[in-house]
PDB file of C-alpha atoms and ligand atoms in Angstrom:
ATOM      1  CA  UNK A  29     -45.868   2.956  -3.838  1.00 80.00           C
ATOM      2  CA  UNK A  30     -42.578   2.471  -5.870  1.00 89.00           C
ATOM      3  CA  UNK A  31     -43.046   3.329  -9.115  1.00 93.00           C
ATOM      4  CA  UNK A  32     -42.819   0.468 -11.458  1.00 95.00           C
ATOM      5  CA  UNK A  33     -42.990  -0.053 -15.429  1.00 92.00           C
ATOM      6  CA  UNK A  34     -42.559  -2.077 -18.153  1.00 95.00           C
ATOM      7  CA  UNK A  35     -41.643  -1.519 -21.791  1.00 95.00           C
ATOM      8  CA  UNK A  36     -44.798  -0.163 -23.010  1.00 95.00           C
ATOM      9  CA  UNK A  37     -44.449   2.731 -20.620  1.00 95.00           C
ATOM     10  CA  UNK A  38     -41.085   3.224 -21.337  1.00 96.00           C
ATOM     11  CA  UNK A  39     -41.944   3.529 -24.925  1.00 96.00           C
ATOM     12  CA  UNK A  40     -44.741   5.956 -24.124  1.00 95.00           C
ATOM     13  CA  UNK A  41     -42.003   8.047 -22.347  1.00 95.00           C
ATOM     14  CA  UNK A  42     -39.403   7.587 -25.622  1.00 95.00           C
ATOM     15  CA  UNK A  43     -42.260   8.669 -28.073  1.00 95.00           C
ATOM     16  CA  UNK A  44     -42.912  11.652 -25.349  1.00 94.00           C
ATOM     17  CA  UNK A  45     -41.951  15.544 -26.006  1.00 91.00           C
ATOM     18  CA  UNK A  46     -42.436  17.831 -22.874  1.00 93.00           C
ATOM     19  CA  UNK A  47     -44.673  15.520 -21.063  1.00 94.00           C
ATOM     20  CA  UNK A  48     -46.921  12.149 -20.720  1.00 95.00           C
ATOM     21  CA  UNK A  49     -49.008  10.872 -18.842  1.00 95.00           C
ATOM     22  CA  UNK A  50     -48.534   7.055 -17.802  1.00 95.00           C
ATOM     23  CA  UNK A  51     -49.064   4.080 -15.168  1.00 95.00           C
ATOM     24  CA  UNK A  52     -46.383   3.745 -12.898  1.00 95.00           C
ATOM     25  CA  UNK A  53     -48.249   1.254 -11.061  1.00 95.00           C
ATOM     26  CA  UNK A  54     -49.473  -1.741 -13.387  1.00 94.00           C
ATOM     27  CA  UNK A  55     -52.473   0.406 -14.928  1.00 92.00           C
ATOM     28  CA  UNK A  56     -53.758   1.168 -11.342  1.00 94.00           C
ATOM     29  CA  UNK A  57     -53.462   4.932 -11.584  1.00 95.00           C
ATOM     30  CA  UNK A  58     -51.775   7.449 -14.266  1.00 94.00           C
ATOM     31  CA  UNK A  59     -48.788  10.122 -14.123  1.00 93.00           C
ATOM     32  CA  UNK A  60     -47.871  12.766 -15.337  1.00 94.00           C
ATOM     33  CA  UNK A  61     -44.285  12.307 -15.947  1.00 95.00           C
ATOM     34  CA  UNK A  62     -42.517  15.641 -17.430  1.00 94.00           C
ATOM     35  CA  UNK A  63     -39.598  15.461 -20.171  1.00 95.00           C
ATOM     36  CA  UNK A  64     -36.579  17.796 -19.718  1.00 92.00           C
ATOM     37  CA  UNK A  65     -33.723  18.485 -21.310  1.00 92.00           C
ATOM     38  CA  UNK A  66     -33.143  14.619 -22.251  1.00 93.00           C
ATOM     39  CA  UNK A  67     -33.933  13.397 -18.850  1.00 95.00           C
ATOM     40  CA  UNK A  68     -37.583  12.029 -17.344  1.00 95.00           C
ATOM     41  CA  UNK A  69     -38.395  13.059 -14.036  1.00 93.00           C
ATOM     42  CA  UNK A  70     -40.212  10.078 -12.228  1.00 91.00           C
ATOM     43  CA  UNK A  71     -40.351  10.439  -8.112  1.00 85.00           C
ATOM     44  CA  UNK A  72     -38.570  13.226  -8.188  1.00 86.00           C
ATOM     45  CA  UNK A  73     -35.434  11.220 -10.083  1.00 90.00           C
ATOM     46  CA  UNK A  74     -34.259  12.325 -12.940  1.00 93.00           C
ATOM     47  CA  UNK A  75     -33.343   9.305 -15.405  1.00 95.00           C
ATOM     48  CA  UNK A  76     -31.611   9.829 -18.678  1.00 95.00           C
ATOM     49  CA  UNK A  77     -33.831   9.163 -21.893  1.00 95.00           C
ATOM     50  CA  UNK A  78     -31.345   6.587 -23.013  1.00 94.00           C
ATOM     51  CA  UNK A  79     -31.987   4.310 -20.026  1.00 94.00           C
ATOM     52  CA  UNK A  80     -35.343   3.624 -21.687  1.00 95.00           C
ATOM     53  CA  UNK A  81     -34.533   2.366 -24.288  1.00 95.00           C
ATOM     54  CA  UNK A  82     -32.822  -0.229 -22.888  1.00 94.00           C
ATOM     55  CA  UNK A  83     -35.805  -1.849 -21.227  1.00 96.00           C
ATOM     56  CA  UNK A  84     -37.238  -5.447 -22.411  1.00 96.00           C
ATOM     57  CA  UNK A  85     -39.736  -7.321 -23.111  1.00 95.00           C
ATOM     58  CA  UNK A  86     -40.947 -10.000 -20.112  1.00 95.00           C
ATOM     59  CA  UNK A  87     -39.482  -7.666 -17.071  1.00 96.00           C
ATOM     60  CA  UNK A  88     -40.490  -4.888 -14.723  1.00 97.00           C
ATOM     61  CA  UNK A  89     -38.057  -1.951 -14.065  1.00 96.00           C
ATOM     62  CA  UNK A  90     -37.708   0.201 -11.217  1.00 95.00           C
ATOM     63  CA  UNK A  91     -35.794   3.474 -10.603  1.00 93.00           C
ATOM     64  CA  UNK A  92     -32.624   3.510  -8.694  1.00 90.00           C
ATOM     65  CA  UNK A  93     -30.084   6.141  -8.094  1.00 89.00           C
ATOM     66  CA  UNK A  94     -31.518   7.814 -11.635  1.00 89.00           C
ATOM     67  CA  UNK A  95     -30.814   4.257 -13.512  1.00 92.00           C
ATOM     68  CA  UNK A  96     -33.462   1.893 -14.553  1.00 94.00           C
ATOM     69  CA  UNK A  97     -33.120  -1.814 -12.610  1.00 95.00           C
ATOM     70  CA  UNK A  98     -35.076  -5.193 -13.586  1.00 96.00           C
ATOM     71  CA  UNK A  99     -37.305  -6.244 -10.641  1.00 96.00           C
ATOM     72  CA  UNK A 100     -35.264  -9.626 -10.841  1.00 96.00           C
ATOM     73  CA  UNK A 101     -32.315 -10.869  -8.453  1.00 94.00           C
ATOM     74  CA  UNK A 102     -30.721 -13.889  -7.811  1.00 97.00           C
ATOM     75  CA  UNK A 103     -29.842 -15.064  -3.753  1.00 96.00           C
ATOM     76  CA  UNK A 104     -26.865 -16.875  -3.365  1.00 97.00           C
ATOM     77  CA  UNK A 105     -28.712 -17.900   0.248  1.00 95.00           C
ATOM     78  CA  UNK A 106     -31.544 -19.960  -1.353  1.00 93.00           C
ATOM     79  CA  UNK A 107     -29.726 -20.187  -4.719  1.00 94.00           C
ATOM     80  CA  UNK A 108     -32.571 -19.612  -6.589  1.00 94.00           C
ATOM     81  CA  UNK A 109     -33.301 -16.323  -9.407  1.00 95.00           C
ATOM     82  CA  UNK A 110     -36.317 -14.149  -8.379  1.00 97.00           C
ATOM     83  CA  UNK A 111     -38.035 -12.538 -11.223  1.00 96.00           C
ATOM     84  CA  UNK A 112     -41.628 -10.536 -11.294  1.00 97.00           C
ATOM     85  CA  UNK A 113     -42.833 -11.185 -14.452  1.00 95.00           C
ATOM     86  CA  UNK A 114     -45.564  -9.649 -16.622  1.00 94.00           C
ATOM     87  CA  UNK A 115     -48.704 -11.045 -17.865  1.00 95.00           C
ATOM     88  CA  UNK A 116     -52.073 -10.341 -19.592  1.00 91.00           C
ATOM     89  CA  UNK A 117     -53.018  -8.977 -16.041  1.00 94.00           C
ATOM     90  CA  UNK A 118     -51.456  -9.370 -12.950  1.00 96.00           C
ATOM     91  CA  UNK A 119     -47.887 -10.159 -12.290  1.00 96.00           C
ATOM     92  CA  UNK A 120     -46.662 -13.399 -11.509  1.00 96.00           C
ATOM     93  CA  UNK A 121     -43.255 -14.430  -9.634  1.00 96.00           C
ATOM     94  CA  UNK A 122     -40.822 -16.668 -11.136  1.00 95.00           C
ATOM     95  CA  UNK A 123     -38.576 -18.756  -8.916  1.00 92.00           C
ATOM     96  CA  UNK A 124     -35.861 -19.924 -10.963  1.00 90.00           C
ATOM     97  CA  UNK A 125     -37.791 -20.318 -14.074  1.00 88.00           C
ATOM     98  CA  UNK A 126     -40.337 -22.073 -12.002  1.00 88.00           C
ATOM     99  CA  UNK A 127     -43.626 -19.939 -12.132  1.00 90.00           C
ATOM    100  CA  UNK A 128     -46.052 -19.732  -9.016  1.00 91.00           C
ATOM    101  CA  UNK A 129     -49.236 -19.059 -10.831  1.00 88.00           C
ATOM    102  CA  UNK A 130     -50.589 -20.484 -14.040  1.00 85.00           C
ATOM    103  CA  UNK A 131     -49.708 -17.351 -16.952  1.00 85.00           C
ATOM    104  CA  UNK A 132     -50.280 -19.164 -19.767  1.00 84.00           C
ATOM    105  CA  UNK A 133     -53.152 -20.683 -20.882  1.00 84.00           C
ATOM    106  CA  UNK A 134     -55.200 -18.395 -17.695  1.00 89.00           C
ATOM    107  CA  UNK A 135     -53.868 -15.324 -16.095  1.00 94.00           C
ATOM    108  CA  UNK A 136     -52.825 -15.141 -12.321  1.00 96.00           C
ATOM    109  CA  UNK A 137     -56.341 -13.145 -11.613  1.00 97.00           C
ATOM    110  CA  UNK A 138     -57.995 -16.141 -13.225  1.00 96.00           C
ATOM    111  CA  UNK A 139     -55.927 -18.752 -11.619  1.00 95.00           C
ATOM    112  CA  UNK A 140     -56.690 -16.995  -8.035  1.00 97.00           C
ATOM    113  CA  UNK A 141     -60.652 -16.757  -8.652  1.00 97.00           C
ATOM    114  CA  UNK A 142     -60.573 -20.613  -9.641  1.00 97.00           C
ATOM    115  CA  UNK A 143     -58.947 -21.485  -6.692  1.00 97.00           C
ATOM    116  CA  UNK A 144     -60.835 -19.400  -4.365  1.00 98.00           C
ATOM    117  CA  UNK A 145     -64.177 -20.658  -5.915  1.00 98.00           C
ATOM    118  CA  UNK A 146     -62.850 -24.029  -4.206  1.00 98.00           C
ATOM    119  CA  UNK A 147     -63.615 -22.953  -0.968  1.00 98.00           C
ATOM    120  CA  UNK A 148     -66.503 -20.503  -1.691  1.00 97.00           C
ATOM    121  CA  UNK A 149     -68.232 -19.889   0.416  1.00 98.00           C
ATOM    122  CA  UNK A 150     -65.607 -18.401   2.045  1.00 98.00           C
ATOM    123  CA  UNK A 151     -66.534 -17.224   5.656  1.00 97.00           C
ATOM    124  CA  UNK A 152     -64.668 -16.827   8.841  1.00 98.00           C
ATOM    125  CA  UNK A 153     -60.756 -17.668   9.486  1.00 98.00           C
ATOM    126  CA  UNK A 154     -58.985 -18.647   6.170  1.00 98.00           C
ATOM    127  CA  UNK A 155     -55.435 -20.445   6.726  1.00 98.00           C
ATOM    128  CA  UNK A 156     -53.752 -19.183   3.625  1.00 98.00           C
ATOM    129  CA  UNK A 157     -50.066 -21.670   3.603  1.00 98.00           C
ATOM    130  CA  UNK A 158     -48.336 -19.996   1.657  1.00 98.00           C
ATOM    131  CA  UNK A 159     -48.716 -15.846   0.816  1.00 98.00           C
ATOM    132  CA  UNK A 160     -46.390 -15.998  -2.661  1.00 97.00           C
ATOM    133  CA  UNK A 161     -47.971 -12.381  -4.079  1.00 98.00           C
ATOM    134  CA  UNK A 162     -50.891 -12.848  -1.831  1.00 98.00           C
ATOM    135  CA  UNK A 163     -53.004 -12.697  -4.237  1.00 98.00           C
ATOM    136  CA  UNK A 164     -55.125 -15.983  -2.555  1.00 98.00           C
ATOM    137  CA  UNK A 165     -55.199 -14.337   0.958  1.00 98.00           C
ATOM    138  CA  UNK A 166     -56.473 -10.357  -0.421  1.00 98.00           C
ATOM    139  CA  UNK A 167     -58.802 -12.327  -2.540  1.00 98.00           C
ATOM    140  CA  UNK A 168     -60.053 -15.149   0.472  1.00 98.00           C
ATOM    141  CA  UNK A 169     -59.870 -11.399   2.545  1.00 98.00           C
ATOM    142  CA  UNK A 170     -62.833  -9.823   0.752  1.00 98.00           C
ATOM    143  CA  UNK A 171     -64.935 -12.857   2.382  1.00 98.00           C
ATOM    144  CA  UNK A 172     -63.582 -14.084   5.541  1.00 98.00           C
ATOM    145  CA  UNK A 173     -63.205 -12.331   8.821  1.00 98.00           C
ATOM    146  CA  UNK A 174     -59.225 -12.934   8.892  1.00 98.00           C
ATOM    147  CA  UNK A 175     -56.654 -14.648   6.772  1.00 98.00           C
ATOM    148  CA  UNK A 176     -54.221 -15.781   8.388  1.00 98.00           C
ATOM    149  CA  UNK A 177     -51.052 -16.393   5.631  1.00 98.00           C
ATOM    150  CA  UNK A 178     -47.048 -17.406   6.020  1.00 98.00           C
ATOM    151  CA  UNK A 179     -44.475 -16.546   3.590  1.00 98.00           C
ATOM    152  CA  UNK A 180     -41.214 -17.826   4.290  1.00 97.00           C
ATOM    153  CA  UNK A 181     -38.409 -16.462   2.017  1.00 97.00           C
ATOM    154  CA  UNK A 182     -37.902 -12.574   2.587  1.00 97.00           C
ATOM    155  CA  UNK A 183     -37.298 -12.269  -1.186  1.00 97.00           C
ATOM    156  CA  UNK A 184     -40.848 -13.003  -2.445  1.00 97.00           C
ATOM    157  CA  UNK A 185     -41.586 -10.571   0.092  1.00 97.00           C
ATOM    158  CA  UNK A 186     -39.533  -8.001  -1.079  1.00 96.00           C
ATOM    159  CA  UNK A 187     -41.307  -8.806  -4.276  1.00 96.00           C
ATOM    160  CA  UNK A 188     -44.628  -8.127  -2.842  1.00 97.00           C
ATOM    161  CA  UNK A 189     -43.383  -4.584  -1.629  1.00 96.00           C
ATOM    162  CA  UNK A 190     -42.847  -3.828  -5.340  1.00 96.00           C
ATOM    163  CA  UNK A 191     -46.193  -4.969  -6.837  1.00 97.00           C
ATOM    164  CA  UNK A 192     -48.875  -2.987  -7.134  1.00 96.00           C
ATOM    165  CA  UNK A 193     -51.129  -6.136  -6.515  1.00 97.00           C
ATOM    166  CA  UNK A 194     -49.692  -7.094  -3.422  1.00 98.00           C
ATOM    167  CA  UNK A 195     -50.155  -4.243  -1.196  1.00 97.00           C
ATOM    168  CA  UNK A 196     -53.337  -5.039   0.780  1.00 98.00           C
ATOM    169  CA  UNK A 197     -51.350  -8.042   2.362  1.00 98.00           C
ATOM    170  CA  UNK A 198     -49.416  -5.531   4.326  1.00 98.00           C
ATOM    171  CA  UNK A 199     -52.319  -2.385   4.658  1.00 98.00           C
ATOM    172  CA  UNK A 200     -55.798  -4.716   4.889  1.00 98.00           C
ATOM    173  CA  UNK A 201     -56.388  -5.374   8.955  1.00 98.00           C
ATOM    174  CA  UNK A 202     -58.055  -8.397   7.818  1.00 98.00           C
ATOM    175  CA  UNK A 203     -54.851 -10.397   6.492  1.00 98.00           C
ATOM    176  CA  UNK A 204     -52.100 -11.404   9.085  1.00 98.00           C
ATOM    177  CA  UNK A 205     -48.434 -12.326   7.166  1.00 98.00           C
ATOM    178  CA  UNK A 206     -45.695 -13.868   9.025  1.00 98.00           C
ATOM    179  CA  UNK A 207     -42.618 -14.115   7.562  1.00 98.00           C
ATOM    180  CA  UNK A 208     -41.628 -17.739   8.388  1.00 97.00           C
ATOM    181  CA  UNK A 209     -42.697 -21.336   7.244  1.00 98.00           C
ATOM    182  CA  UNK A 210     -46.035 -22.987   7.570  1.00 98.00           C
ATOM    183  CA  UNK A 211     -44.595 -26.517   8.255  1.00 98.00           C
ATOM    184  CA  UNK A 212     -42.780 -25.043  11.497  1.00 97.00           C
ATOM    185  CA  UNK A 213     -45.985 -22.770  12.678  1.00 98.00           C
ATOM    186  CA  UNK A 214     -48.980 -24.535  12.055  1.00 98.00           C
ATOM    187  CA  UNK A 215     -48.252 -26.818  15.258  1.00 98.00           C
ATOM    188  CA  UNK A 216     -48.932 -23.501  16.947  1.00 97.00           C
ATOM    189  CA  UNK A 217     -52.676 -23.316  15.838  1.00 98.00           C
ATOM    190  CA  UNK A 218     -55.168 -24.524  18.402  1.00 98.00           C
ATOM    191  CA  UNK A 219     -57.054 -28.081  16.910  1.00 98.00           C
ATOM    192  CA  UNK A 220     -60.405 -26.931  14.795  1.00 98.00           C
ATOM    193  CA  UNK A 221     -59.591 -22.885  14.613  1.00 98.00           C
ATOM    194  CA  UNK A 222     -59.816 -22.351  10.481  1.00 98.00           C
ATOM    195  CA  UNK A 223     -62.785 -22.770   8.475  1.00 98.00           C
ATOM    196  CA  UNK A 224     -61.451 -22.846   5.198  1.00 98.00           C
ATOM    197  CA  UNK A 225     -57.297 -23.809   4.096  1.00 98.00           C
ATOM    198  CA  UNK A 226     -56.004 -22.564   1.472  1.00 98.00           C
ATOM    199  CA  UNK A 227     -52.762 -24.927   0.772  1.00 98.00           C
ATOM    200  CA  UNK A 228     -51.115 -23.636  -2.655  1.00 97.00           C
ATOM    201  CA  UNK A 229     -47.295 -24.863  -2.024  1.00 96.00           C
ATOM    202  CA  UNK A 230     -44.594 -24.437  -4.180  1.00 92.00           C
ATOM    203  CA  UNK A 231     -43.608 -27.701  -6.417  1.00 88.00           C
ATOM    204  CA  UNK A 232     -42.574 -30.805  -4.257  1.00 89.00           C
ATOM    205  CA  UNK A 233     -39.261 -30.793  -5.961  1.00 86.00           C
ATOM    206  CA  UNK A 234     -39.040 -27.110  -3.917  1.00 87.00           C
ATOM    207  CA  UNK A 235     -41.001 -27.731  -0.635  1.00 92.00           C
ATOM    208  CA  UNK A 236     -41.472 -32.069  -0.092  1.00 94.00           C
ATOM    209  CA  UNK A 237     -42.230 -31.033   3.512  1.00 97.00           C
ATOM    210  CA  UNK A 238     -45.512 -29.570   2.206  1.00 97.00           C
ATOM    211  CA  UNK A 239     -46.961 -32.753   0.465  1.00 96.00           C
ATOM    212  CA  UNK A 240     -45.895 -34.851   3.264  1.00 97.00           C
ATOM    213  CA  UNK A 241     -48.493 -37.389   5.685  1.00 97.00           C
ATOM    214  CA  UNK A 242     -47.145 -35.134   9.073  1.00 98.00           C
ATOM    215  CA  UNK A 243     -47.881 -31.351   7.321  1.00 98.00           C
ATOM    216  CA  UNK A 244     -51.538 -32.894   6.264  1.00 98.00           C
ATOM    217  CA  UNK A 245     -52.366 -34.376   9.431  1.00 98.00           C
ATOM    218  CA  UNK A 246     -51.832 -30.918  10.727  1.00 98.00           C
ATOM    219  CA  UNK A 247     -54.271 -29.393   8.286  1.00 98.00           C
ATOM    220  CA  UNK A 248     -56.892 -31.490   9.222  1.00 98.00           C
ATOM    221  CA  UNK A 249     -56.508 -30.960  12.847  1.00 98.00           C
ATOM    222  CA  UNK A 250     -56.864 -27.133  12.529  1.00 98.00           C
ATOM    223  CA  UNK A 251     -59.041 -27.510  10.316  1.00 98.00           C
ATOM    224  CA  UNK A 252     -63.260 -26.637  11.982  1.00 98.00           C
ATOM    225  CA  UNK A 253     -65.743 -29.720  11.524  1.00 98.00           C
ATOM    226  CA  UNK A 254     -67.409 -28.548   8.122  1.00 98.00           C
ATOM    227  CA  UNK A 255     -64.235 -26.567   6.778  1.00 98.00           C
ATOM    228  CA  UNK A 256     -62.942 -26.966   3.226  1.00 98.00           C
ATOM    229  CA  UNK A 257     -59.657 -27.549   1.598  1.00 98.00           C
ATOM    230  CA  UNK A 258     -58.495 -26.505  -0.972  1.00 98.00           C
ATOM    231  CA  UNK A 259     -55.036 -27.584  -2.298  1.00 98.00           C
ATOM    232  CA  UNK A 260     -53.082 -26.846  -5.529  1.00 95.00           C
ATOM    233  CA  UNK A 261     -51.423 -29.896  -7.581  1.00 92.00           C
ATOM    234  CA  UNK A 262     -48.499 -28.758  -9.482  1.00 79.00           C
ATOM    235  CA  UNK A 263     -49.197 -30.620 -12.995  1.00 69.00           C
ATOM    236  CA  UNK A 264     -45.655 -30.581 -14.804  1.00 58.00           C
ATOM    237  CA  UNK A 265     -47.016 -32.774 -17.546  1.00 59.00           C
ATOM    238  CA  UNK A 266     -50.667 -34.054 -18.185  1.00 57.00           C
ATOM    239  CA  UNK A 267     -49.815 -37.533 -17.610  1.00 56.00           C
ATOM    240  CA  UNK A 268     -47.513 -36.805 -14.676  1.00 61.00           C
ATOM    241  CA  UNK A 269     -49.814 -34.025 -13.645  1.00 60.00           C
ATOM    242  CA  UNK A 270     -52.540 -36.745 -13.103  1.00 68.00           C
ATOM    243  CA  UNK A 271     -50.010 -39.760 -11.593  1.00 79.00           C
ATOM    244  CA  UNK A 272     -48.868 -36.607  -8.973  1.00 84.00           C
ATOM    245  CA  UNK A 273     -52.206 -35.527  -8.161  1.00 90.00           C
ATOM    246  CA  UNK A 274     -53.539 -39.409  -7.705  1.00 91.00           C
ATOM    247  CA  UNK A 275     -50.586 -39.375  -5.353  1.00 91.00           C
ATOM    248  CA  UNK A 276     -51.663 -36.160  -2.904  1.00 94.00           C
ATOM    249  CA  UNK A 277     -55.210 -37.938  -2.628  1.00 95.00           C
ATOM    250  CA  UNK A 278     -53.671 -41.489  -1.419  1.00 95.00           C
ATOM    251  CA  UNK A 279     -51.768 -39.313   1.117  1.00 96.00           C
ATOM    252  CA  UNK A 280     -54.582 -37.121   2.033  1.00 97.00           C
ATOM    253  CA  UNK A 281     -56.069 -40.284   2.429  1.00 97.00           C
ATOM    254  CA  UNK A 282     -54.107 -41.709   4.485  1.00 96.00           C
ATOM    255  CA  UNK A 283     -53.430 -39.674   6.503  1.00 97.00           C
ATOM    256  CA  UNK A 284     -56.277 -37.731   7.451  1.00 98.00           C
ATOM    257  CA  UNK A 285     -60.569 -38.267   7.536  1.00 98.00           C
ATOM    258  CA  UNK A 286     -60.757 -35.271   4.789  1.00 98.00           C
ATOM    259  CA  UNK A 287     -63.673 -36.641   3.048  1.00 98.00           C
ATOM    260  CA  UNK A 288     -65.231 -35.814  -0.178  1.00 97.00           C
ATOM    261  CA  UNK A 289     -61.384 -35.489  -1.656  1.00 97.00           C
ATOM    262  CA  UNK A 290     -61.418 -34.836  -5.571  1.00 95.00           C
ATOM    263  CA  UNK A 291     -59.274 -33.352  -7.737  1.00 94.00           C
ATOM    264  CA  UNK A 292     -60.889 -30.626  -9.677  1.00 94.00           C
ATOM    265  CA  UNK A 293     -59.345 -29.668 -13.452  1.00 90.00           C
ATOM    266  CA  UNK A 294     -60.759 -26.801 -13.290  1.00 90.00           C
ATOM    267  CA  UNK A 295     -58.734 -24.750 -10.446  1.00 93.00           C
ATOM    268  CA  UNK A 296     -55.556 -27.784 -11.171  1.00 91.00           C
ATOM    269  CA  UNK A 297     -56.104 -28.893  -7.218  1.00 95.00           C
ATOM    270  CA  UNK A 298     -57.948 -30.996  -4.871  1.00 96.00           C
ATOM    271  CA  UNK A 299     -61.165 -29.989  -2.732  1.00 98.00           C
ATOM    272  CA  UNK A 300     -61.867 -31.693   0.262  1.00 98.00           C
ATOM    273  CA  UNK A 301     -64.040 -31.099   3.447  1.00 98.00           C
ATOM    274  CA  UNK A 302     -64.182 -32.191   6.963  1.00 98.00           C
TER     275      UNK A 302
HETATM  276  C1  LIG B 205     -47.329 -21.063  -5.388  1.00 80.97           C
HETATM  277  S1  LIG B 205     -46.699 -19.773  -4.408  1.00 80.97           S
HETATM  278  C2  LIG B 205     -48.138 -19.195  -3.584  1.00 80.97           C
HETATM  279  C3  LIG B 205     -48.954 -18.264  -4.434  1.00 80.97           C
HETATM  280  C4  LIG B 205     -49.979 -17.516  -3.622  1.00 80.97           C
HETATM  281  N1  LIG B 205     -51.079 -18.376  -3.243  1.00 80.97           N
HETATM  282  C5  LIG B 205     -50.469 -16.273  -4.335  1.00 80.97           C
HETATM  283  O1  LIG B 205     -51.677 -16.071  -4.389  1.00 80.97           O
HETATM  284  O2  LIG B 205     -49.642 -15.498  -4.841  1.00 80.97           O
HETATM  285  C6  LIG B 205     -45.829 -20.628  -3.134  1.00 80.97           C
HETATM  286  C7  LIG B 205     -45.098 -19.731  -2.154  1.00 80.97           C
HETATM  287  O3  LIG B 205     -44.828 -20.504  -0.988  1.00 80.97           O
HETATM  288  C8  LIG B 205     -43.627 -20.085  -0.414  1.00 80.97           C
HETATM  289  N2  LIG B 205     -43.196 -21.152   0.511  1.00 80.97           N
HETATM  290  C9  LIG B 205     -42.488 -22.277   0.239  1.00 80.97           C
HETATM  291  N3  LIG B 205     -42.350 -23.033   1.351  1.00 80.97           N
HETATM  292  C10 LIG B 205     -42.996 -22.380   2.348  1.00 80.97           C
HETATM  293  C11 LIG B 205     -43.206 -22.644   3.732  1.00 80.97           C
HETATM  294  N4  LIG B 205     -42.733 -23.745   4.295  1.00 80.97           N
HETATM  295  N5  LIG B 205     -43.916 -21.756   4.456  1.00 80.97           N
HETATM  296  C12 LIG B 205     -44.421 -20.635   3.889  1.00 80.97           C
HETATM  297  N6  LIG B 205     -44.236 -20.311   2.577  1.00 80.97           N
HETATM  298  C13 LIG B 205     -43.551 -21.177   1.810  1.00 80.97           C
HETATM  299  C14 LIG B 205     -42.745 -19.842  -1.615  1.00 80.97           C
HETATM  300  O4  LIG B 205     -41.658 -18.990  -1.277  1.00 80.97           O
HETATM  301  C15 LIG B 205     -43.739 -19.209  -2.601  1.00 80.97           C
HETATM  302  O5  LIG B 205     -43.717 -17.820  -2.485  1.00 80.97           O
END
């Protein structure tokens, strides 16, 4: 695992004399990291004391060639700024400003457990749409018998590779990840094979595709007789929130037989079964 930080540990190091010992992987596991002569040796790099205190509030750093670097970047491919960002628990990802997990008023572990409560219980294949951090599909993992998830921008993957709570998407057997999109690869799943979806898209300003009649026709045909849905509304605003969520169940209406289809507060998303 790359080590990774954020100010409090650099502080820890700052306030250090010959030695301390601190997480270099979100609080997973503890270092010793040794001080000497005005440099601290982390993974066998030795990074000047300065370069600490340069670290903020609101990012993660990693080392690089003995400097400290922000776990952010921006692609001119997909024109959008990638950013890891810290919260009262696990990380969440920022996509232009645009967070992928609610941070605020819940953390990300408390966002995922909502959500996955949706489709409890959770048993057999799981169609996870769309990886993000993963933290849906390792969660839907400790349950099913395989999660099958897509991620389709190499950058949030790169992201995963760096986060401590993203690494059973690439070590758990259970949890398949292909890098590509969902609305090109589903129409390679037989008809019936999942028994619970997991549909947590991006905002429909980002991915339309993923809210549209076509891409939910093709979740209820792979989706088993008895299978549940579960699928995240993006609420910008409460009253826009609700008019956007009233929205996904007229489509989900029409374009499917998903029955039982209600939007639950709760997990911010709608539940459905077949
Ligand atoms: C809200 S996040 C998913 C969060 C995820 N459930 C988790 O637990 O971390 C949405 C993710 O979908 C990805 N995405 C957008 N369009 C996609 C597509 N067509 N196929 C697969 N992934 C897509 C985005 O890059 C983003 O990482």
């Amino acid at each position: 695992m790359i080590p990774i930080f954020t100010k409090k540990e650099a502080e820890q190091i700052l306030n250090a004399e010959d030695s301390v010992e601190a997480s270099l992987d979100l609080g997973l596991s503890k270092t010793k990291i040794d001080i000497e002569d005005g440099f601290a040796v982390i993974a066998g790099q030795k990074i000047p004391i300065d370069e600490f205190k340069k670290v903020k509030e609101g990012f993660f750093y990693v080392v690089e060639d003995s400097t400290l670097k922000k776990v952010a970047i921006f692609s001119d491919e997909t024109n959008l700024y990638y950013k890891l960002l810290p919260t009262t628990d696990w990380p969440t990802i920022t996509l232009s400003s645009v967070p992928m997990h609610r941070h605020i008023h819940m953390s990300p572990k408390r966002d995922t457990e909502t959500k996955i409560k949706e489709i409890s219980p959770v048993k057999g294949r799981v169609l996870d749409t769309c990886c993000g951090l993963g933290y849906t599909a390792i969660m839907a993992a400790k349950y099913a018998d395989e999660v099958i998830t897509f991620e389709r921008d190499e950058n949030v993957v790169g992201l995963c590779r760096l986060n401590p709570f993203s690494q059973e998407i690439f070590t758990n057997k259970k949890i398949k990840l292909t890098e590509g999109s969902i609305f090109e690869e589903i129409s390679r799943f037989k008809s019936e094979s999942f028994d619970r979806i997991i549909h947590d898209p991006p905002t429909f300003k980002v991915s339309p595709e993923l809210y549209s009649d076509g891409f939910y026709e093709e979740l209820y045909r792979v989706m088993k007789k008895g299978g549940i849905l579960y699928h995240y509304a993006p609420s910008p605003g409460k009253t826009k929130g609700k008019a956007f969520y009233e929205n996904m169940i007229k489509h989900l209406k029409a374009a499917t037989d998903f029955e039982d289809i209600e939007y639950h507060e709760r997990s911010s998303g709608i539940r459905a079964t077949k």
